[in-house]
mmCIF file of C-alpha atoms and ligand atoms in Angstrom:
data_model
loop_
_atom_site.group_PDB
_atom_site.id
_atom_site.type_symbol
_atom_site.label_atom_id
_atom_site.label_comp_id
_atom_site.label_asym_id
_atom_site.label_seq_id
_atom_site.Cartn_x
_atom_site.Cartn_y
_atom_site.Cartn_z
ATOM 1 C CA MET A 984 -0.011 0.170 -0.196
ATOM 2 C CA ALA A 985 1.317 3.097 -0.954
ATOM 3 C CA VAL A 986 2.286 5.462 1.521
ATOM 4 C CA VAL A 987 0.450 8.947 1.428
ATOM 5 C CA GLU A 988 3.395 11.540 3.075
ATOM 6 C CA GLN A 989 1.502 14.625 5.233
ATOM 7 C CA PRO A 990 2.293 17.463 3.388
ATOM 8 C CA ASP A 991 5.460 19.826 6.338
ATOM 9 C CA THR A 992 3.590 21.944 7.996
ATOM 10 C CA VAL A 993 4.932 25.613 7.453
ATOM 11 C CA LEU A 994 5.713 28.269 10.371
ATOM 12 C CA ILE A 995 5.097 32.028 9.536
ATOM 13 C CA THR A 996 5.372 34.692 11.377
ATOM 14 C CA GLY A 997 3.698 38.695 11.144
ATOM 15 C CA ALA A 998 1.033 36.124 9.596
ATOM 16 C CA SER A 999 -1.960 37.995 10.286
ATOM 17 C CA ALA A 1000 -1.971 40.786 8.014
ATOM 18 C CA GLY A 1001 -0.054 41.744 4.188
ATOM 19 C CA ILE A 1002 2.100 39.137 3.227
ATOM 20 C CA GLY A 1003 2.428 36.927 5.866
ATOM 21 C CA ALA A 1004 -1.470 36.018 6.320
ATOM 22 C CA ALA A 1005 -1.051 35.056 1.618
ATOM 23 C CA TYR A 1006 1.606 33.317 2.471
ATOM 24 C CA ALA A 1007 -0.772 31.235 4.688
ATOM 25 C CA ASP A 1008 -3.938 31.549 2.337
ATOM 26 C CA ARG A 1009 -1.620 29.960 -0.364
ATOM 27 C CA PHE A 1010 0.760 26.917 1.702
ATOM 28 C CA ALA A 1011 -2.767 26.139 3.087
ATOM 29 C CA GLN A 1012 -4.332 25.867 -0.304
ATOM 30 C CA ARG A 1013 -1.559 23.663 -1.249
ATOM 31 C CA GLY A 1014 -2.586 21.363 1.815
ATOM 32 C CA HIS A 1015 0.376 22.664 4.062
ATOM 33 C CA PRO A 1016 -0.474 22.920 8.254
ATOM 34 C CA VAL A 1017 0.224 26.324 9.118
ATOM 35 C CA VAL A 1018 1.427 27.521 12.466
ATOM 36 C CA LEU A 1019 1.214 31.712 12.201
ATOM 37 C CA VAL A 1020 2.917 33.657 14.567
ATOM 38 C CA ALA A 1021 1.861 37.402 15.495
ATOM 39 C CA ARG A 1022 1.278 39.650 18.283
ATOM 40 C CA ASN A 1023 -2.356 40.383 18.299
ATOM 41 C CA PRO A 1024 -4.263 36.790 19.160
ATOM 42 C CA GLU A 1025 -7.600 37.716 17.236
ATOM 43 C CA PRO A 1026 -6.978 38.349 13.549
ATOM 44 C CA LEU A 1027 -4.866 35.573 13.804
ATOM 45 C CA GLU A 1028 -7.409 33.577 15.308
ATOM 46 C CA ALA A 1029 -9.648 34.360 12.137
ATOM 47 C CA LEU A 1030 -7.357 33.904 9.397
ATOM 48 C CA ALA A 1031 -7.220 30.697 11.391
ATOM 49 C CA ARG A 1032 -10.753 29.482 11.068
ATOM 50 C CA ARG A 1033 -11.220 30.465 7.508
ATOM 51 C CA LEU A 1034 -8.049 28.206 6.206
ATOM 52 C CA ALA A 1035 -8.958 25.514 8.511
ATOM 53 C CA ARG A 1036 -12.697 26.007 7.180
ATOM 54 C CA GLU A 1037 -11.558 26.879 2.860
ATOM 55 C CA TYR A 1038 -8.606 24.010 2.970
ATOM 56 C CA GLN A 1039 -9.366 21.361 5.628
ATOM 57 C CA VAL A 1040 -6.027 21.742 7.178
ATOM 58 C CA LYS A 1041 -5.175 22.474 10.438
ATOM 59 C CA ALA A 1042 -4.148 26.241 11.178
ATOM 60 C CA GLU A 1043 -2.917 27.070 14.247
ATOM 61 C CA VAL A 1044 -2.406 30.003 15.953
ATOM 62 C CA LEU A 1045 0.316 30.650 18.082
ATOM 63 C CA PRO A 1046 0.744 34.844 19.551
ATOM 64 C CA ALA A 1047 4.570 36.028 20.187
ATOM 65 C CA ASP A 1048 5.392 39.668 20.224
ATOM 66 C CA LEU A 1049 9.068 38.467 18.327
ATOM 67 C CA THR A 1050 11.231 41.604 19.645
ATOM 68 C CA LEU A 1051 10.292 40.529 23.082
ATOM 69 C CA PRO A 1052 12.827 37.432 24.277
ATOM 70 C CA GLY A 1053 10.370 35.900 26.825
ATOM 71 C CA GLU A 1054 7.630 35.226 23.640
ATOM 72 C CA ARG A 1055 10.545 34.867 20.846
ATOM 73 C CA GLU A 1056 11.924 31.552 23.220
ATOM 74 C CA ARG A 1057 8.301 30.134 22.707
ATOM 75 C CA VAL A 1058 8.423 29.859 19.020
ATOM 76 C CA GLU A 1059 12.198 29.583 19.167
ATOM 77 C CA GLU A 1060 10.822 25.677 21.080
ATOM 78 C CA ARG A 1061 8.180 25.004 18.952
ATOM 79 C CA LEU A 1062 10.853 25.330 15.909
ATOM 80 C CA ARG A 1063 13.241 23.126 17.803
ATOM 81 C CA THR A 1064 10.869 20.407 18.864
ATOM 82 C CA ASP A 1065 8.062 20.036 16.406
ATOM 83 C CA ALA A 1066 8.611 17.684 13.933
ATOM 84 C CA ALA A 1067 5.967 18.529 11.551
ATOM 85 C CA ILE A 1068 7.393 22.005 11.628
ATOM 86 C CA GLY A 1069 9.094 21.671 8.036
ATOM 87 C CA MET A 1070 9.097 25.251 6.520
ATOM 88 C CA LEU A 1071 9.843 28.753 8.392
ATOM 89 C CA VAL A 1072 8.161 31.881 6.616
ATOM 90 C CA ASN A 1073 10.534 34.576 8.092
ATOM 91 C CA ASN A 1074 8.349 37.155 7.513
ATOM 92 C CA ALA A 1075 7.192 39.878 9.957
ATOM 93 C CA GLY A 1076 9.074 43.198 10.070
ATOM 94 C CA VAL A 1077 8.461 47.121 10.735
ATOM 95 C CA GLU A 1078 8.317 49.715 8.484
ATOM 96 C CA ALA A 1079 11.163 51.520 7.430
ATOM 97 C CA GLY A 1080 11.622 53.725 10.835
ATOM 98 C CA PRO A 1081 12.804 57.382 10.817
ATOM 99 C CA ALA A 1082 16.034 58.828 9.162
ATOM 100 C CA LEU A 1083 19.321 57.922 11.049
ATOM 101 C CA ALA A 1084 20.195 61.286 11.842
ATOM 102 C CA GLU A 1085 16.433 61.192 13.848
ATOM 103 C CA ALA A 1086 16.253 57.869 15.105
ATOM 104 C CA SER A 1087 17.245 57.189 18.910
ATOM 105 C CA PRO A 1088 19.351 53.990 19.378
ATOM 106 C CA ASP A 1089 16.352 52.221 20.993
ATOM 107 C CA ASP A 1090 14.804 52.763 17.246
ATOM 108 C CA VAL A 1091 17.373 51.414 15.848
ATOM 109 C CA ASP A 1092 17.343 48.429 18.068
ATOM 110 C CA ALA A 1093 13.656 48.196 17.933
ATOM 111 C CA MET A 1094 14.169 47.620 13.603
ATOM 112 C CA ILE A 1095 17.226 45.109 14.336
ATOM 113 C CA GLU A 1096 15.190 42.935 17.252
ATOM 114 C CA LEU A 1097 12.748 42.648 14.765
ATOM 115 C CA ASN A 1098 14.405 42.383 10.773
ATOM 116 C CA VAL A 1099 17.336 40.649 12.098
ATOM 117 C CA THR A 1100 17.768 39.380 15.225
ATOM 118 C CA THR A 1101 14.851 37.160 14.876
ATOM 119 C CA PRO A 1102 14.644 36.256 12.000
ATOM 120 C CA SER A 1103 18.655 34.723 13.163
ATOM 121 C CA ARG A 1104 17.050 33.425 15.653
ATOM 122 C CA LEU A 1105 14.345 30.962 14.653
ATOM 123 C CA ILE A 1106 16.889 29.902 11.694
ATOM 124 C CA ALA A 1107 19.253 28.981 14.535
ATOM 125 C CA ALA A 1108 16.678 27.161 16.296
ATOM 126 C CA MET A 1109 15.243 25.401 13.648
ATOM 127 C CA LEU A 1110 18.047 24.043 11.381
ATOM 128 C CA PRO A 1111 20.466 21.347 13.362
ATOM 129 C CA ARG A 1112 16.340 19.633 13.047
ATOM 130 C CA LEU A 1113 16.603 20.292 9.357
ATOM 131 C CA VAL A 1114 19.901 19.529 9.146
ATOM 132 C CA ALA A 1115 19.358 15.951 10.982
ATOM 133 C CA ARG A 1116 16.131 15.256 8.838
ATOM 134 C CA GLY A 1117 17.763 15.872 5.809
ATOM 135 C CA GLN A 1118 15.582 17.862 4.363
ATOM 136 C CA GLY A 1119 13.194 21.293 4.653
ATOM 137 C CA SER A 1120 13.040 25.000 3.312
ATOM 138 C CA ILE A 1121 13.415 28.919 5.173
ATOM 139 C CA ILE A 1122 11.637 31.798 3.251
ATOM 140 C CA ASN A 1123 13.284 35.008 4.053
ATOM 141 C CA ILE A 1124 11.156 38.037 3.463
ATOM 142 C CA GLY A 1125 13.950 40.541 2.308
ATOM 143 C CA SER A 1126 12.954 43.786 0.401
ATOM 144 C CA ILE A 1127 14.125 45.213 -2.860
ATOM 145 C CA LEU A 1128 16.089 47.658 -0.750
ATOM 146 C CA ALA A 1129 18.837 45.729 -0.160
ATOM 147 C CA LEU A 1130 20.649 46.576 -3.805
ATOM 148 C CA ALA A 1131 18.736 50.255 -3.542
ATOM 149 C CA PRO A 1132 19.523 51.905 -0.080
ATOM 150 C CA GLU A 1133 19.672 55.638 -1.520
ATOM 151 C CA LEU A 1134 16.232 55.242 -2.086
ATOM 152 C CA PHE A 1135 14.699 55.303 1.541
ATOM 153 C CA PRO A 1136 16.297 56.912 4.491
ATOM 154 C CA GLY A 1137 17.239 55.145 8.116
ATOM 155 C CA ALA A 1138 18.417 51.618 9.042
ATOM 156 C CA TYR A 1139 15.765 49.112 7.085
ATOM 157 C CA ALA A 1140 17.535 48.874 3.889
ATOM 158 C CA ALA A 1141 20.558 47.951 6.258
ATOM 159 C CA SER A 1142 18.459 45.491 8.323
ATOM 160 C CA LYS A 1143 17.129 43.855 4.494
ATOM 161 C CA SER A 1144 20.957 43.767 3.335
ATOM 162 C CA TYR A 1145 21.739 41.384 6.563
ATOM 163 C CA VAL A 1146 18.515 39.158 5.023
ATOM 164 C CA LEU A 1147 19.673 39.051 2.247
ATOM 165 C CA THR A 1148 23.504 38.445 3.045
ATOM 166 C CA TYR A 1149 22.893 35.884 5.371
ATOM 167 C CA SER A 1150 20.151 33.806 3.038
ATOM 168 C CA LEU A 1151 23.446 33.334 0.199
ATOM 169 C CA SER A 1152 25.381 32.466 3.797
ATOM 170 C CA LEU A 1153 22.996 30.096 4.664
ATOM 171 C CA HIS A 1154 22.139 28.739 1.232
ATOM 172 C CA GLU A 1155 26.407 27.590 0.811
ATOM 173 C CA GLU A 1156 25.676 26.337 3.878
ATOM 174 C CA VAL A 1157 22.960 24.347 3.835
ATOM 175 C CA ALA A 1158 21.495 23.044 0.318
ATOM 176 C CA ARG A 1159 23.753 20.103 0.004
ATOM 177 C CA HIS A 1160 21.960 19.175 3.524
ATOM 178 C CA GLY A 1161 18.515 18.974 1.181
ATOM 179 C CA ILE A 1162 17.433 22.072 3.067
ATOM 180 C CA ARG A 1163 15.794 24.760 0.763
ATOM 181 C CA VAL A 1164 16.608 28.686 1.346
ATOM 182 C CA GLN A 1165 15.016 31.379 -0.521
ATOM 183 C CA CYS A 1166 15.457 35.408 -0.122
ATOM 184 C CA VAL A 1167 12.293 37.429 -1.696
ATOM 185 C CA LEU A 1168 13.139 41.212 -2.318
ATOM 186 C CA PRO A 1169 9.847 42.936 -2.265
ATOM 187 C CA GLY A 1170 9.339 45.917 -3.844
ATOM 188 C CA VAL A 1171 6.423 48.303 -2.992
ATOM 189 C CA THR A 1172 3.416 46.280 -2.213
ATOM 190 C CA ARG A 1173 0.378 47.303 -0.962
ATOM 191 C CA THR A 1174 -0.738 46.478 3.113
ATOM 192 C CA GLY A 1175 -0.429 47.836 6.575
ATOM 193 C CA ILE A 1176 3.062 48.736 6.576
ATOM 194 C CA TRP A 1177 2.241 51.402 5.269
ATOM 195 C CA ASN A 1178 -0.082 53.135 7.621
ATOM 196 C CA ALA A 1179 2.794 53.681 9.890
ATOM 197 C CA ALA A 1180 5.520 54.313 6.979
ATOM 198 C CA GLY A 1181 3.001 56.727 5.799
ATOM 199 C CA GLY A 1182 1.908 56.857 2.100
ATOM 200 C CA ILE A 1183 2.138 54.499 -0.137
ATOM 201 C CA GLU A 1184 0.306 57.146 -2.339
ATOM 202 C CA ALA A 1185 3.626 58.717 -2.395
ATOM 203 C CA PHE A 1186 4.477 56.095 -5.183
ATOM 204 C CA PRO A 1187 3.593 56.233 -8.761
ATOM 205 C CA PRO A 1188 0.795 53.295 -9.673
ATOM 206 C CA ARG A 1189 3.338 51.741 -11.722
ATOM 207 C CA MET A 1190 5.516 50.817 -8.411
ATOM 208 C CA ILE A 1191 2.706 49.375 -6.398
ATOM 209 C CA MET A 1192 2.265 45.208 -6.513
ATOM 210 C CA GLU A 1193 -0.632 44.134 -4.576
ATOM 211 C CA VAL A 1194 0.365 41.417 -2.504
ATOM 212 C CA ASP A 1195 -1.450 38.825 -4.055
ATOM 213 C CA GLU A 1196 0.670 39.308 -7.408
ATOM 214 C CA LEU A 1197 3.734 39.479 -4.538
ATOM 215 C CA VAL A 1198 3.302 36.089 -3.286
ATOM 216 C CA ASP A 1199 2.226 34.360 -5.713
ATOM 217 C CA ALA A 1200 5.165 35.286 -7.766
ATOM 218 C CA ALA A 1201 7.270 34.492 -4.416
ATOM 219 C CA LEU A 1202 5.759 31.654 -4.420
ATOM 220 C CA ALA A 1203 6.506 30.894 -8.405
ATOM 221 C CA GLY A 1204 10.095 31.380 -8.245
ATOM 222 C CA TYR A 1205 10.161 29.267 -4.714
ATOM 223 C CA ASP A 1206 8.780 26.292 -7.319
ATOM 224 C CA GLN A 1207 11.427 27.167 -10.289
ATOM 225 C CA GLY A 1208 14.034 26.367 -7.706
ATOM 226 C CA GLU A 1209 15.316 30.267 -7.044
ATOM 227 C CA LEU A 1210 17.166 31.291 -4.842
ATOM 228 C CA VAL A 1211 17.112 35.288 -4.391
ATOM 229 C CA THR A 1212 13.413 35.980 -6.092
ATOM 230 C CA ILE A 1213 12.846 39.553 -6.725
ATOM 231 C CA PRO A 1214 9.129 39.720 -8.450
ATOM 232 C CA SER A 1215 9.209 43.395 -10.046
ATOM 233 C CA LEU A 1216 12.460 42.591 -12.199
ATOM 234 C CA VAL A 1217 11.461 42.208 -15.643
ATOM 235 C CA ASP A 1218 14.891 40.272 -16.871
ATOM 236 C CA SER A 1219 16.658 37.727 -14.660
ATOM 237 C CA VAL A 1220 19.110 38.502 -16.315
ATOM 238 C CA GLU A 1221 20.090 42.078 -14.271
ATOM 239 C CA TRP A 1222 19.966 39.528 -11.223
ATOM 240 C CA ARG A 1223 22.940 36.840 -13.071
ATOM 241 C CA HIS A 1224 25.411 39.880 -13.931
ATOM 242 C CA PHE A 1225 24.782 41.822 -10.530
ATOM 243 C CA GLN A 1226 26.328 38.418 -8.750
ATOM 244 C CA GLU A 1227 28.538 38.067 -11.773
ATOM 245 C CA ALA A 1228 29.901 41.333 -11.185
ATOM 246 C CA ARG A 1229 30.710 40.353 -7.547
ATOM 247 C CA ARG A 1230 32.224 37.192 -8.209
ATOM 248 C CA ARG A 1231 34.582 38.787 -10.464
ATOM 249 C CA MET A 1232 35.664 40.836 -7.602
ATOM 250 C CA LEU A 1233 36.533 38.133 -5.290
ATOM 251 C CA PRO A 1234 40.323 36.903 -6.289
ATOM 252 C CA GLU A 1235 41.264 40.554 -5.747
ATOM 253 C CA LEU A 1236 39.387 41.388 -2.375
ATOM 254 C CA SER A 1237 42.189 39.741 -0.218
ATOM 255 C CA ARG A 1238 45.291 40.238 -0.777
ATOM 256 C CA SER A 1239 49.087 40.970 0.488
ATOM 257 C CA VAL A 1240 48.948 44.532 -1.170
ATOM 258 C CA ALA A 1241 47.123 47.180 -1.641
ATOM 259 C CA ALA A 1242 46.270 48.522 -4.883
ATOM 260 C CA ASP A 1243 48.395 51.183 -6.628
ATOM 261 C CA ARG A 1244 46.074 53.982 -6.352
ATOM 262 C CA TYR A 1245 46.510 53.693 -2.583
ATOM 263 C CA LYS A 1246 50.587 53.653 -3.152
ATOM 264 C CA SER A 1247 51.867 57.349 -2.101
ATOM 265 C CA ASP A 1248 55.015 57.504 -4.330
ATOM 266 C CA ILE A 1249 52.581 57.096 -6.797
ATOM 267 C CA SER A 1250 52.623 60.732 -8.527
ATOM 268 C CA GLU A 1251 49.620 61.901 -9.957
ATOM 269 C CA ASP A 1252 51.405 62.392 -13.446
ATOM 270 C CA ALA A 1253 53.258 59.334 -13.599
HETATM 271 N N1 LIG B 1877 4.538 46.018 2.159
HETATM 272 C C1 LIG B 1877 6.150 45.949 1.277
HETATM 273 O O1 LIG B 1877 5.642 47.424 0.453
HETATM 274 C C2 LIG B 1877 7.415 45.565 1.688
HETATM 275 C C3 LIG B 1877 8.374 45.969 0.931
HETATM 276 C C4 LIG B 1877 9.578 45.680 1.344
HETATM 277 C C5 LIG B 1877 9.545 44.480 1.928
HETATM 278 N N2 LIG B 1877 8.784 44.035 2.859
HETATM 279 C C6 LIG B 1877 8.673 43.209 4.267
HETATM 280 O O2 LIG B 1877 7.219 42.200 4.129
HETATM 281 C C7 LIG B 1877 7.239 41.859 5.618
HETATM 282 C C8 LIG B 1877 6.070 42.075 5.639
HETATM 283 O O3 LIG B 1877 5.627 43.196 5.310
HETATM 284 P P1 LIG B 1877 3.939 43.511 5.808
HETATM 285 O O4 LIG B 1877 3.998 44.778 4.522
HETATM 286 O O5 LIG B 1877 3.450 42.583 4.386
HETATM 287 O O6 LIG B 1877 3.183 43.940 6.884
HETATM 288 P P2 LIG B 1877 2.269 44.340 7.132
HETATM 289 O O7 LIG B 1877 0.893 44.387 6.962
HETATM 290 O O8 LIG B 1877 2.348 45.844 8.299
HETATM 291 O O9 LIG B 1877 2.049 42.708 7.993
HETATM 292 C C9 LIG B 1877 3.327 43.038 9.145
HETATM 293 C C10 LIG B 1877 2.936 41.357 10.239
HETATM 294 O O10 LIG B 1877 4.065 41.175 11.101
HETATM 295 C C11 LIG B 1877 3.487 41.236 12.441
HETATM 296 N N3 LIG B 1877 3.854 41.988 13.289
HETATM 297 C C12 LIG B 1877 4.982 43.111 13.124
HETATM 298 N N4 LIG B 1877 5.332 43.207 14.751
HETATM 299 C C13 LIG B 1877 5.380 42.246 15.065
HETATM 300 C C14 LIG B 1877 6.046 41.458 16.483
HETATM 301 N N5 LIG B 1877 6.786 42.217 16.920
HETATM 302 N N6 LIG B 1877 6.248 40.516 16.806
HETATM 303 C C15 LIG B 1877 5.448 39.169 16.010
HETATM 304 N N7 LIG B 1877 4.246 39.618 14.733
HETATM 305 C C16 LIG B 1877 4.726 41.067 13.835
HETATM 306 C C17 LIG B 1877 1.814 42.297 12.411
HETATM 307 O O11 LIG B 1877 0.514 42.020 13.428
HETATM 308 P P3 LIG B 1877 0.915 41.993 14.808
HETATM 309 O O12 LIG B 1877 0.342 43.137 14.499
HETATM 310 O O13 LIG B 1877 -0.724 41.510 15.416
HETATM 311 O O14 LIG B 1877 2.150 41.496 15.343
HETATM 312 C C18 LIG B 1877 1.454 41.791 11.197
HETATM 313 O O15 LIG B 1877 0.868 39.990 11.041
HETATM 314 C C19 LIG B 1877 8.119 42.689 6.344
HETATM 315 O O16 LIG B 1877 9.785 41.723 6.322
HETATM 316 C C20 LIG B 1877 8.638 44.112 5.674
HETATM 317 O O17 LIG B 1877 9.607 44.672 5.727
HETATM 318 C C21 LIG B 1877 7.471 44.658 2.810
#
């Protein structure tokens, strides 16, 4: 008799709204049980009830403020120990916040806690189990600002650069253990994040993507085996060229001698 494999359970952070809620919908539609994490339990519970009803999957809520170590630990523990969870979507993130010159140390710290520390800790909690199992997937939601820090003030772009670089490092380490990594770089996407950031209307409509379009494209990229998915990028060759330019520099990035242009004995008219 054929054994019917149960699809992996997917834990999604920031699952109650926006991009995370769309991921929860799509994974439930694909038959995956889901564990939904965010701070406010009511929207999470409403979404879990709808997913269970529409797609006949198990949908559980795990309310936690991921900036509070005591609450985040409950999520880490779940990822560490629940053998059914084979996929993690690190989606919860905060909006752009104040410009660097206006941000208090606590403002910067709060962003790093949610955008940087939380995905790193959740992955660290789950990874040994996935490696031992030889299978699993991690999807990290970055931002196109990782590639375009000049477009927005504040530390947000830097936090998303971390997510991108971390994802590339993670892939290098764990692909051989059968673990899939994908980093998704959304552009401006119509979600509630802009209520706090103030004004999605500042952007021309041609720059704004609807959330379903974004998540469906990101999942198409996942299905195609992409490591980095940029849903708006028209020609994927551009990303390849960007990576090739970076790799071309590799042999010269660490050498015993400084480049000639930094040598004081080279006169300008030499
Ligand atoms: N929308 C865009 O234009 C855009 C562009 C590029 C990248 N992104 C990235 O996409 C991701 C999702 O953004 P979104 O636009 O979908 O945001 P959103 O609509 O504001 O949703 C944010 C989700 O995260 C949860 N959340 C916020 N703070 C949390 C915390 N401290 N602990 C646990 N959960 C928390 C929220 O629920 P609670 O409030 O109940 O906690 C909500 O479920 C973020 O990483 C964001 O940086 C968004």
